[in-house]
Structures are given as structure tokens and as C-alpha cells.
Amino acid sequence: MCALPGPRGPWAPLLLLAFLGAAHPCVADESPPDSSFTIQPAREEMMAKYSNLSLESHNISLTEHSSVPIEKNITLEKPSNIALMCLFTTSGNLSLVNVTWKKDNELLKDNYLTNATGSILYSQYMVAIVDSNQMGSYSCFFEEQKEQRGTFNLKVPEIHGKNKPLITYVGDSTVLTCKCHDCVPLNWTWYSSNGSVQVPVDVQTTEKYVINGTYANETKLKIMQLSEEDKGFYWCHAIFLLGESKNHIELVVLSYLVPLKPFLAIAAEVVLLVAIILLCEMYTQKKNKHLEEDKEFEQIEQLKSEDSNGIENSVPRHRKN
């Protein structure tokens, strides 16, 4: 088989030449080519058609001892030719390793090259990314005693909004901002949702909304004269040649009475506590007054009783003749 340099050598140009149809069988190999390693070059018409696109190369390294699948995220803003390389290192027989490629869950049957050198098995998939149909996840599978997987996730750039809810008040104005770092979308759009349905923000027929941005990589939505009906989620969409990216900002609109509710609750508790204290004080005073009146009544009754006893004792007793 054709031996390729190690992963740190100049293997990428050689593999690309194979995809361009310039690869030839090696005659210096000591053993005959193994049927397990087949070269399936990309279609020449495809390469010629997209030869003006820039080329990007990405690779993933796997071993027979890898415990989890390895993933790599690739951000694409514009059409490009992409070379995806998987390197699999094993101590076993490379001819017994089955290699396959999938896009999402669909098996890929062409446009990839498989070859080996030493204890390393190389597999490269070449794809021209020209629209959103080619975006997605591309996975290489090496099946020996255990299946190993490496996945390349092709995505458009992410946009960033505000992670925490934006809190405002009725009657105020607010500005919602979304940004795309190190990228320039073709266009920006805004949607609002107070449930599962997203509705385009109408800036043509109402003066409530204004959309602008200081730079091409950002967009700002200004909402004026806020009402409680304006609360909900606002979605910013960035349009790219290869797809669409979106993010959302949660808007919370409060009335001015809402911040006063805690203070009103505290004031109500204080009033209630004072009322309870006053009632207890009045009850205590009334009870003490009754006790004093009862005590005074007992003293008067006792004095009357003593006076009555004194009169009876002062009356002389007459002996009967």
C-alpha cells in the first residue's frame, strides 16, 4: 500500500493530490496493496467547479483506547472546500479495521480516501460547502474490536445576546443588542414570541420599534413606550451564506407598583404589629381597671361588714326578770 508520512509530516498535500486525481500507485511497497485500503477520489468535476473556494483542513486523532467519541466544532461563515482527516492509532492489524463515514445518520460512499502507514490509519473526507445543505455533522468510524468515532460539527458563527433577563418598567424605553464576534452577517432580522410562535417585529407600520446597529456585526432593537404586553422573548437572527444563527433575549416589563410591593408588605406588617400591641395594651389596662374596681369593691364591702359588726357588739344585752 502507499505509505503516508506521520501525522506531523507533510501528509495533507499528498492526500489532497489524491483527491485531485494526481495520486499514483506506489511501486516501492514491500507488500501488495491490501483490499481493505481503497482510494475513492472526489469527483473531478466537483473539484473543478469549486476550485475557486478557499481550502480548510481539520483533523481528529483517535486511538484504540479512546473511551469516548471525540468531537470538533468548525465554524464556517462563507463557502469553502473542507478536508476532514481522522487518524486512528492501533496496535492491531490495520487491514482488519473497517472505516466508514457518515453525515448525520447518512452513510457516505464516496469522496474519501483511506490509507495507512506504520500503526496509523488515515481517512480523509473532502467536501465542498456551498450552502446550508452541506452543513451538519461528519463522522468517521473505525471499527476494530471496539468502534471509535470522531465527529466534525460544521456550524455557522454563533451570535450572542444577553444571558440574563432584561428588566424594565412600564412607560420606559429599552434597547436589545445582539452581536456576532469575528463575523459579518449578510442580514439581521428580529422576532418576538410570548409563547411557541415567533412573529416578525413590525418596524414598517409602527413607530414603536427601531432597528439599527453601529457596526455590521451587531444589531439593536429599540422598543419605546413599554407596556406589560411587550414582555416575552425577542429573537435576533443572523443570515449567512451557509445558514442562519439565532439567539434570544428575555424582556421583563414591570409596573412601578411592583417595586413598592415589598415595602407595602413591610408597612402592612408594621401596622398590624402596632395594632396588636395597642389592643394588648388596651386589654391590659382594661383588665387592670377591673381588678382595681373589684379590689375597691371588696374593701368597701369589708368596711361595711366591719361597721356592721361593731354596731352589733355595742348594743347592751338585758337579762330577763
XYZ file of C-alpha atoms in Angstrom:
321
model
C 0.000 0.000 0.000
C 1.093 3.639 -0.361
C 2.796 4.666 2.865
C 1.993 8.144 4.122
C 4.123 10.291 6.442
C 3.222 10.565 10.099
C 0.538 12.931 11.357
C 3.015 15.729 11.813
C 4.630 15.346 8.412
C 3.542 16.773 5.064
C 0.715 14.255 4.610
C -2.044 16.715 3.906
C -0.764 17.884 0.485
C -0.281 14.283 -0.638
C -3.828 13.344 0.323
C -5.215 16.395 -1.404
C -3.353 15.442 -4.544
C -5.060 12.070 -4.325
C -8.428 13.804 -4.232
C -7.479 15.833 -7.269
C -6.760 12.664 -9.168
C -2.980 13.082 -9.134
C -2.188 10.112 -6.909
C -0.498 7.071 -8.472
C 0.148 3.580 -7.058
C 3.392 3.163 -5.193
C 5.837 0.622 -6.521
C 8.276 0.692 -3.611
C 5.978 -1.106 -1.185
C 7.308 -4.387 0.065
C 3.836 -5.924 0.336
C 0.985 -5.797 -2.183
C -1.886 -3.368 -1.586
C -4.499 -4.616 0.804
C -8.086 -4.579 -0.386
C -9.146 -3.021 2.919
C -7.474 0.246 1.949
C -9.184 1.728 -1.051
C -8.803 5.160 -2.563
C -12.080 6.776 -3.573
C -11.135 10.159 -5.064
C -13.585 13.045 -5.167
C -15.268 13.719 -8.427
C -13.046 15.840 -10.655
C -15.958 17.902 -11.916
C -16.857 18.893 -8.363
C -13.294 19.930 -7.581
C -13.063 21.923 -10.822
C -16.369 23.621 -10.150
C -15.388 24.770 -6.673
C -11.657 25.245 -7.234
C -12.006 28.970 -6.572
C -13.080 28.329 -2.951
C -10.605 28.505 -0.092
C -9.386 25.231 1.425
C -9.530 24.380 5.124
C -8.069 21.250 6.733
C -9.144 19.826 10.098
C -8.152 16.619 11.837
C -9.053 14.403 14.779
C -6.770 11.821 16.402
C -8.199 8.582 17.815
C -6.656 5.503 19.417
C -7.885 2.003 20.159
C -8.045 3.046 23.830
C -10.247 6.130 23.332
C -13.034 5.876 25.908
C -15.404 8.471 24.464
C -16.091 9.842 20.961
C -14.106 12.938 20.049
C -15.864 15.969 18.582
C -14.549 19.119 16.958
C -16.614 22.214 16.139
C -15.817 24.034 12.894
C -17.254 27.490 12.258
C -17.857 28.473 8.637
C -19.075 31.879 7.527
C -18.686 31.505 3.756
C -18.403 28.661 1.191
C -15.187 26.649 1.433
C -13.564 23.365 0.461
C -13.155 21.308 3.634
C -10.725 18.424 4.143
C -11.647 16.352 7.199
C -8.924 13.967 8.410
C -9.235 11.205 11.012
C -6.106 9.443 12.331
C -6.536 6.116 14.106
C -3.623 4.561 16.021
C -3.818 0.885 16.941
C -1.526 -1.965 17.906
C -3.643 -4.442 15.957
C -3.793 -5.410 12.311
C -4.778 -2.342 10.284
C -6.217 -4.499 7.500
C -8.918 -5.709 9.896
C -10.131 -2.183 10.699
C -13.336 -1.205 8.917
C -13.583 2.512 8.070
C -16.823 4.357 7.258
C -18.005 7.959 7.086
C -21.440 9.391 7.846
C -23.088 12.780 7.510
C -25.501 12.973 10.418
C -27.093 9.494 10.068
C -26.496 9.058 6.334
C -23.730 6.741 5.120
C -21.210 8.416 2.776
C -19.927 6.217 -0.051
C -17.539 8.462 -1.950
C -15.229 11.471 -1.716
C -12.996 9.931 0.934
C -9.540 8.360 0.993
C -8.269 5.656 3.338
C -4.610 4.722 3.695
C -2.100 3.696 6.338
C 1.497 3.877 7.438
C 3.083 2.106 10.382
C 0.462 1.732 13.125
C -1.609 4.730 11.965
C -4.653 4.528 9.742
C -5.606 7.715 7.882
C -9.006 8.527 6.449
C -9.839 11.845 4.812
C -13.186 13.121 3.560
C -13.330 16.020 1.111
C -16.461 18.148 0.776
C -17.295 21.453 -0.858
C -19.501 23.523 1.454
C -21.516 25.845 -0.792
C -24.855 26.178 1.075
C -26.714 25.041 4.169
C -27.354 21.563 2.703
C -23.727 20.561 3.284
C -23.638 21.834 6.870
C -24.040 19.379 9.714
C -22.040 16.645 11.443
C -19.493 14.493 9.611
C -18.285 11.411 11.490
C -15.530 8.887 10.824
C -15.902 5.374 12.276
C -13.066 2.931 12.910
C -14.427 -0.497 13.786
C -11.946 -2.950 15.255
C -12.745 -4.845 18.470
C -14.403 -1.639 19.589
C -15.876 1.131 17.471
C -14.192 4.548 17.712
C -15.816 7.699 16.390
C -14.645 11.205 15.578
C -17.155 13.912 14.640
C -16.700 17.261 12.902
C -19.596 19.659 13.583
C -19.871 22.259 10.815
C -21.763 25.327 12.029
C -22.324 28.959 11.108
C -20.961 31.536 13.604
C -22.803 31.927 16.893
C -24.411 35.211 17.876
C -24.547 36.485 21.416
C -27.294 38.334 23.255
C -27.979 38.877 26.952
C -27.893 35.775 29.133
C -29.943 37.245 31.971
C -33.470 38.705 31.646
C -33.601 42.430 30.887
C -35.839 44.115 33.491
C -37.607 47.378 32.558
C -40.689 49.347 33.639
C -43.933 50.410 32.013
C -43.571 53.624 30.004
C -39.783 53.356 29.622
C -37.720 52.600 26.508
C -35.132 49.834 26.163
C -32.541 48.600 23.654
C -31.894 44.905 22.913
C -28.475 44.085 21.400
C -27.101 41.029 19.581
C -23.507 40.661 18.347
C -21.510 38.281 16.203
C -17.836 38.162 17.150
C -15.351 37.993 14.268
C -18.060 37.666 11.627
C -20.286 39.857 9.466
C -23.794 38.509 8.701
C -25.457 39.343 5.392
C -28.578 40.499 7.188
C -30.250 40.734 10.607
C -33.897 40.115 11.497
C -35.851 40.332 14.773
C -38.767 38.242 16.010
C -40.869 38.396 19.167
C -42.547 35.493 20.940
C -44.739 35.244 24.008
C -45.181 31.535 23.526
C -44.102 28.997 20.923
C -44.769 31.156 17.834
C -42.230 33.721 16.613
C -43.676 36.839 14.982
C -41.538 39.256 12.905
C -41.065 42.617 14.602
C -43.018 45.172 12.570
C -40.864 48.269 12.037
C -42.663 49.444 8.907
C -46.153 50.247 10.196
C -45.381 51.311 13.756
C -43.001 53.755 15.399
C -42.756 51.625 18.493
C -39.734 49.702 17.146
C -36.467 50.919 15.633
C -33.788 48.527 14.318
C -30.238 49.757 13.780
C -26.641 48.954 14.573
C -23.407 50.870 14.856
C -21.368 48.070 13.249
C -22.134 45.382 10.671
C -21.560 42.600 13.201
C -24.265 43.827 15.597
C -27.951 44.686 15.617
C -30.014 46.730 18.052
C -33.765 46.723 18.594
C -35.161 49.790 20.385
C -38.626 49.434 21.930
C -40.373 52.609 23.092
C -43.312 53.241 25.429
C -43.154 49.831 27.011
C -46.286 48.146 28.295
C -46.778 44.877 30.123
C -47.837 43.309 26.785
C -44.293 43.832 25.459
C -42.785 41.274 27.835
C -41.542 37.967 26.456
C -38.678 36.674 24.306
C -37.106 38.584 21.431
C -35.087 36.585 18.873
C -32.317 38.022 16.731
C -31.480 36.079 13.545
C -28.206 36.457 11.648
C -28.319 35.426 7.987
C -25.162 33.899 6.429
C -24.437 32.335 3.041
C -24.312 28.922 4.711
C -27.295 29.218 7.031
C -28.828 31.104 9.884
C -27.852 31.632 13.516
C -30.115 32.920 16.256
C -30.238 33.865 19.916
C -32.848 35.313 22.247
C -33.231 37.944 24.958
C -35.916 37.793 27.641
C -37.642 41.112 28.338
C -39.433 41.624 31.670
C -41.726 44.680 31.930
C -42.842 45.689 35.439
C -45.248 48.348 36.658
C -43.912 50.919 39.126
C -46.087 49.381 41.856
C -44.131 46.161 41.689
C -41.000 47.537 43.427
C -43.249 49.074 46.095
C -44.928 45.792 46.956
C -42.200 44.630 49.351
C -42.272 47.971 51.165
C -46.069 47.918 51.281
C -45.958 44.409 52.675
C -43.468 45.505 55.345
C -45.609 48.580 56.170
C -48.698 46.387 56.478
C -46.843 44.064 58.835
C -45.712 47.027 60.940
C -49.248 48.439 61.103
C -50.593 45.041 62.076
C -47.939 44.651 64.764
C -48.650 48.114 66.177
C -52.385 47.379 66.180
C -51.798 44.134 68.054
C -49.614 45.943 70.610
C -52.258 48.650 71.110
C -55.003 46.073 71.526
C -52.910 44.190 74.065
C -52.206 47.425 75.900
C -55.893 48.384 75.937
C -56.835 44.911 77.109
C -54.217 45.035 79.858
C -55.355 48.489 81.024
C -58.995 47.422 80.989
C -58.178 44.267 82.923
C -56.174 46.226 85.490
C -59.039 48.692 85.844
C -61.476 45.866 86.520
C -59.100 44.410 89.094
C -58.833 47.777 90.843
C -62.599 48.206 90.820
C -63.085 44.702 92.205
C -60.472 45.355 94.881
C -62.098 48.669 95.838
C -65.500 46.991 95.954
C -64.124 44.299 98.259
C -62.609 46.950 100.523
C -65.936 48.787 100.738
C -67.762 45.578 101.481
C -65.189 44.732 104.113
C -65.608 48.163 105.748
C -69.376 47.766 105.738
C -69.001 44.364 107.301
C -66.703 45.724 109.988
C -69.080 48.606 110.749
C -71.990 46.203 110.989
C -70.109 44.010 113.419
C -69.154 46.990 115.599
C -72.760 48.145 115.983
C -73.909 44.688 116.994
C -71.196 44.469 119.607
C -72.094 47.855 121.143
C -75.774 47.033 121.814
C -76.209 46.076 125.687
C -77.816 42.826 126.495
C -80.797 42.848 129.046
C -81.308 39.965 131.497
C -84.832 38.632 131.741
C -86.543 39.051 135.118
